[in-house]
Short mmCIF file of C-alpha atoms and ligand atoms in Angstrom, two decimals:
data_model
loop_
_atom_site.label_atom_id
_atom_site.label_comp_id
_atom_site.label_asym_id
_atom_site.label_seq_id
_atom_site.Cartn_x
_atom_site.Cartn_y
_atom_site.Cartn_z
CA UNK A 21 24.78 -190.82 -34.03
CA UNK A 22 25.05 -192.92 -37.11
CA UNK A 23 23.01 -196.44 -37.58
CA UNK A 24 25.42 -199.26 -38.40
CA UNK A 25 22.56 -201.76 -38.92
CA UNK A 26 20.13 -203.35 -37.53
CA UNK A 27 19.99 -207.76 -37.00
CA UNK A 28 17.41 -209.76 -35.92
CA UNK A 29 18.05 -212.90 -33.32
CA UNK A 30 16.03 -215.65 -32.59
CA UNK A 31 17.57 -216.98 -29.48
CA UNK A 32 20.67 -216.33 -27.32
CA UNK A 33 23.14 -218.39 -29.08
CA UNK A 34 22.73 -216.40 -32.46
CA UNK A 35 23.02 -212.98 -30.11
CA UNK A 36 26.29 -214.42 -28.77
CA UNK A 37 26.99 -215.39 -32.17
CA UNK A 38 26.83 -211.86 -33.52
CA UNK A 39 28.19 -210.38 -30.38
CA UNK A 40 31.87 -212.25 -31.21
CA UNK A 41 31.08 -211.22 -34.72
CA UNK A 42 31.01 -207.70 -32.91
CA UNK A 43 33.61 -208.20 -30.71
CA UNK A 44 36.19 -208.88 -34.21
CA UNK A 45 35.89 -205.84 -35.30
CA UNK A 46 36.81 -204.06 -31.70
CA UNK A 47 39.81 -202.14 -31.50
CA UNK A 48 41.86 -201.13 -28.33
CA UNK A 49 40.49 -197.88 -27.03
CA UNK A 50 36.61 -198.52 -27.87
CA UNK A 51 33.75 -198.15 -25.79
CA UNK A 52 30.44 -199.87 -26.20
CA UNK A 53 27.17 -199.23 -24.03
CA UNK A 54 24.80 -202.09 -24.12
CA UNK A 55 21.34 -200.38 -23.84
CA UNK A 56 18.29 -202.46 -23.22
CA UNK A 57 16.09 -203.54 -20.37
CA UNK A 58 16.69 -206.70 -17.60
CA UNK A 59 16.52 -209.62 -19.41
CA UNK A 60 17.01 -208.23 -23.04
CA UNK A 61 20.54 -210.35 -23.55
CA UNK A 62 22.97 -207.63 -22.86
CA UNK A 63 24.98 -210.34 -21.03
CA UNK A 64 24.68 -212.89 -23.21
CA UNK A 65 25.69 -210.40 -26.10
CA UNK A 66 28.77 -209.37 -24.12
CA UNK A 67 29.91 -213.57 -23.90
CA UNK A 68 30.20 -213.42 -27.50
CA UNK A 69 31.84 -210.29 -28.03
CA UNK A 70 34.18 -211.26 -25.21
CA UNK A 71 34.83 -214.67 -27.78
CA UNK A 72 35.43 -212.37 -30.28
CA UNK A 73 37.88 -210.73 -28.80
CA UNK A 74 39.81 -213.93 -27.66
CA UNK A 75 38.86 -213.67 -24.07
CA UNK A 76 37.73 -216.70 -22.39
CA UNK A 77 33.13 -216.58 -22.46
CA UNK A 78 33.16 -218.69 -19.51
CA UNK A 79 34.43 -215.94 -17.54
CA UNK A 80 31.45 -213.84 -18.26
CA UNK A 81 29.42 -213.25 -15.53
CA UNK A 82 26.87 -210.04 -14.97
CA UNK A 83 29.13 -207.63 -13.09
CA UNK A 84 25.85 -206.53 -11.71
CA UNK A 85 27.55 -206.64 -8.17
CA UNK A 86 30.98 -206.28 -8.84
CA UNK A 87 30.61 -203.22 -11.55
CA UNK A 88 33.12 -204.04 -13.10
CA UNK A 89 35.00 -207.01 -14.30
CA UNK A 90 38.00 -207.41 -16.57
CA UNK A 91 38.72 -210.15 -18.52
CA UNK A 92 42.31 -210.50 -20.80
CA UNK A 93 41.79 -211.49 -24.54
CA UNK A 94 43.58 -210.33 -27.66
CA UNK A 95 42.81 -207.09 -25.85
CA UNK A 96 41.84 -206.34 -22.24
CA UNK A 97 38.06 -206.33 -22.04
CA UNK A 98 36.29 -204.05 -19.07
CA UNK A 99 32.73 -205.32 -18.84
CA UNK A 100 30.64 -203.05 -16.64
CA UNK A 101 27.27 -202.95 -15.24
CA UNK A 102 25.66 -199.84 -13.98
CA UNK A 103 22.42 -200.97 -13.31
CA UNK A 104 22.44 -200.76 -9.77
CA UNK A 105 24.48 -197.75 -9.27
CA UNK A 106 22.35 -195.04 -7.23
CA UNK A 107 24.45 -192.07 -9.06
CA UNK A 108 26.39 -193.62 -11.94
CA UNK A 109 28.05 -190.31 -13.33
CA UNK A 110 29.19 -189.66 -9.45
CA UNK A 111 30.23 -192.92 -8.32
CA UNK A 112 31.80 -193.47 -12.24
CA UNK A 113 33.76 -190.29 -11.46
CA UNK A 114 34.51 -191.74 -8.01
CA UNK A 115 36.46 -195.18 -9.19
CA UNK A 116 38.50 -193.40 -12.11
CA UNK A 117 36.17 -194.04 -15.38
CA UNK A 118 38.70 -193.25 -17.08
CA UNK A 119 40.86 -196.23 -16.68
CA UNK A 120 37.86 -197.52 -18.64
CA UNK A 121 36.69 -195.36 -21.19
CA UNK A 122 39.85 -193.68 -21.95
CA UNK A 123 42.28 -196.31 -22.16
CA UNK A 124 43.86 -197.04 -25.64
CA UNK A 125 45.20 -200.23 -24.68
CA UNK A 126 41.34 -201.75 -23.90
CA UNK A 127 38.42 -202.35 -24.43
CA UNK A 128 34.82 -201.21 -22.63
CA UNK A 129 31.23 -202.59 -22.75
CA UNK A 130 29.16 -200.92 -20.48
CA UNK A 131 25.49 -202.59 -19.72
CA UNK A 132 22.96 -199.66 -18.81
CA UNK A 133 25.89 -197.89 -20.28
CA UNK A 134 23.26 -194.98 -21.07
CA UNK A 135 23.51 -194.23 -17.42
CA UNK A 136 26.98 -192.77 -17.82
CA UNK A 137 25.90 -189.95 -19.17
CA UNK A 138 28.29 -187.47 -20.41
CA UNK A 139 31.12 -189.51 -18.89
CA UNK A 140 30.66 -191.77 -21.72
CA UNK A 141 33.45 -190.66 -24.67
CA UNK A 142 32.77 -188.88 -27.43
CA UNK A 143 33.23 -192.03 -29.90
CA UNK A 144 31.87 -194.80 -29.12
CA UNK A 145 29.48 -197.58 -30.17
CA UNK A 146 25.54 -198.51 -28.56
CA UNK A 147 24.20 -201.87 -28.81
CA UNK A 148 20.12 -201.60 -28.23
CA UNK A 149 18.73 -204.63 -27.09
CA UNK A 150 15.24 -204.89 -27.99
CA UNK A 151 12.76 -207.38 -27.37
CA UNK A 152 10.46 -208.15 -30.23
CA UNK A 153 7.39 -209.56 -28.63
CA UNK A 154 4.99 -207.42 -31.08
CA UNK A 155 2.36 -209.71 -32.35
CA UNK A 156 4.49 -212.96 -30.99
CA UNK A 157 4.03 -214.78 -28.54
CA UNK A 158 7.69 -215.98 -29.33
CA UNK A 159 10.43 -214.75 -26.39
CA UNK A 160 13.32 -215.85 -28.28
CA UNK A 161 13.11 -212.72 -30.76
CA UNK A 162 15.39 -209.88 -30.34
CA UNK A 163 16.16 -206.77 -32.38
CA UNK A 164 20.10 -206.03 -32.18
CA UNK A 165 20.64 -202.12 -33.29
CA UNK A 166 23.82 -200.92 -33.78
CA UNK A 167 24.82 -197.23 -33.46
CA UNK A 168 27.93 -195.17 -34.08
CA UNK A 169 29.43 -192.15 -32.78
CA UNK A 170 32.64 -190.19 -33.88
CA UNK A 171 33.87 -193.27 -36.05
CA UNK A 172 34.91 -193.15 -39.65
CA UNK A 173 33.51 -194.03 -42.47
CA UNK A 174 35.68 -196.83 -42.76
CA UNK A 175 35.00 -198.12 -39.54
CA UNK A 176 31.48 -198.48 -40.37
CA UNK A 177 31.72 -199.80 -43.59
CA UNK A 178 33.84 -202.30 -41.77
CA UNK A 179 31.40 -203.14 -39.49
CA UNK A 180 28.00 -203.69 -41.17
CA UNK A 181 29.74 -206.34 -43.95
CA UNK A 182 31.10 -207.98 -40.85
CA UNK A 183 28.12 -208.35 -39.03
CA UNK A 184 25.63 -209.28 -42.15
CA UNK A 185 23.83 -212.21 -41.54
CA UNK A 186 21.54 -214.51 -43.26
CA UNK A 187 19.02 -213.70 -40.55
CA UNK A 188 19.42 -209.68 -41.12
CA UNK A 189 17.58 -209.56 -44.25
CA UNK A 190 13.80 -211.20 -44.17
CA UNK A 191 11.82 -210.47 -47.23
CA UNK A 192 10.69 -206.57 -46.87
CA UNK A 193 7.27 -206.55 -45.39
CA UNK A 194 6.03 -209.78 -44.68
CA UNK A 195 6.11 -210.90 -41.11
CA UNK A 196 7.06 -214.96 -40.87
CA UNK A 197 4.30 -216.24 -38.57
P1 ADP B 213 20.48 -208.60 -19.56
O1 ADP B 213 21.95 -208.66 -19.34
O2 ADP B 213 20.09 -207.69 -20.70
O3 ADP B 213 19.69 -208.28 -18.33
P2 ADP B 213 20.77 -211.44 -20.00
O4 ADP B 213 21.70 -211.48 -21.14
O5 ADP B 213 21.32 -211.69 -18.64
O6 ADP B 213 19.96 -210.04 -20.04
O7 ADP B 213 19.58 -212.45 -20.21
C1 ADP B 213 18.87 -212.59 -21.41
C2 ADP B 213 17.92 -213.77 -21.24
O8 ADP B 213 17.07 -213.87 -22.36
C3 ADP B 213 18.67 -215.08 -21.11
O9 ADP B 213 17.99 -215.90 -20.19
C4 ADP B 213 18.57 -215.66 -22.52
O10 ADP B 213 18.62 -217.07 -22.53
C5 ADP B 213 17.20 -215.17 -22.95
N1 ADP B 213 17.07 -215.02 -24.41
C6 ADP B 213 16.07 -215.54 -25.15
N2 ADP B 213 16.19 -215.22 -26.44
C7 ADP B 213 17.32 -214.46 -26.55
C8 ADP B 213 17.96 -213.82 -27.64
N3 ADP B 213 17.49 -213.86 -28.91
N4 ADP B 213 19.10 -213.14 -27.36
C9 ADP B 213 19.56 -213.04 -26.11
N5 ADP B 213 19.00 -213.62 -25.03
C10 ADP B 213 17.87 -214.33 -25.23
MG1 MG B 214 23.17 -208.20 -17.71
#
């Protein structure tokens, strides 16, 4: 597991914002798990990365029910939920997970996607979702870490100038109050 990098929000429109900036850089074939407790803005991270990938955000509703939805962009964009799944790895095995993860024609973003276990493939990206409520009393704060396994160098490289943003890089140290 390699860290991309690491971006700070302050409010759901900049973590859609760097979601589509995300969702640029997606290629056919990958897999994302969104990992981060209810409420953190896994959904509202996955409207912007399905903007990003030329899919319609409008569409994007929690498949919290449904498990999973699909939505057609510049590529075809799973968007699952496993939150309320009982026995994700068995009932992932029982609808064919690999239409999702192993499909080289689309894309996956899995929220609670650390519940598919060893289903999940062997490259893919996480997304940690992070509240930053430490000496705040500010809700609108959220750290965005990105992770990488199995992807090359270039990939990487790739991704952290794309999603660099005036907001990553506060002055070392110093909390803004
Ligand atoms: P999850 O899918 O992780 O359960 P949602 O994306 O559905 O969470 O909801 C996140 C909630 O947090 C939304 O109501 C959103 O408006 C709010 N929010 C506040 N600040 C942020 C932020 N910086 N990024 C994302 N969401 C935020
Ligand atoms: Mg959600």
């Amino acid at each position: 597991m390699t860290l991309v990098t690491r971006v700070t929000t302050s409010g759901p429109e900049e973590t859609a914002a760097l979601g589509a900036l995300f969702g640029k850089c997606l290629e056919p074939g990958d897999v994302v798990a969104l990992i981060g407790d209810l409420g953190a803005g896994k959904t509202v991270f996955a409207r912007g990365v399905a903007r990003g990938l030329g899919c319609d955000p409008r569409d994007v509703q929690s498949p919290t029910f449904t498990l999973v939805r699909e939505y057609q962009g510049r590529v075809r964009l799973y968007h699952l939920d496993l939150y309320r799944l009982d026995d994700p790895e068995e009932e992932l095995l029982a609808i064919g997970y690999e239409e999702f993860f192993d499909s080289p024609t689309s894309v996956a973003l899995v929220e609670w996607g650390e519940r598919a276990g060893t289903l999940l493939p062997s490259a893919h990206f996480e997304v940690c979702i992070e509240k930053e409520t430490l000496g705040s009393c500010d809700d609108s704060k959220r750290l965005l870490i990105f992770k990488a396994v199995g992807q090359t160098e270039e990939r990487l490289t790739e991704l952290r100038a794309a999603l660099k943003s005036p907001e990553e890089t506060p002055a070392k140290g110093g909390r803004a109050r």
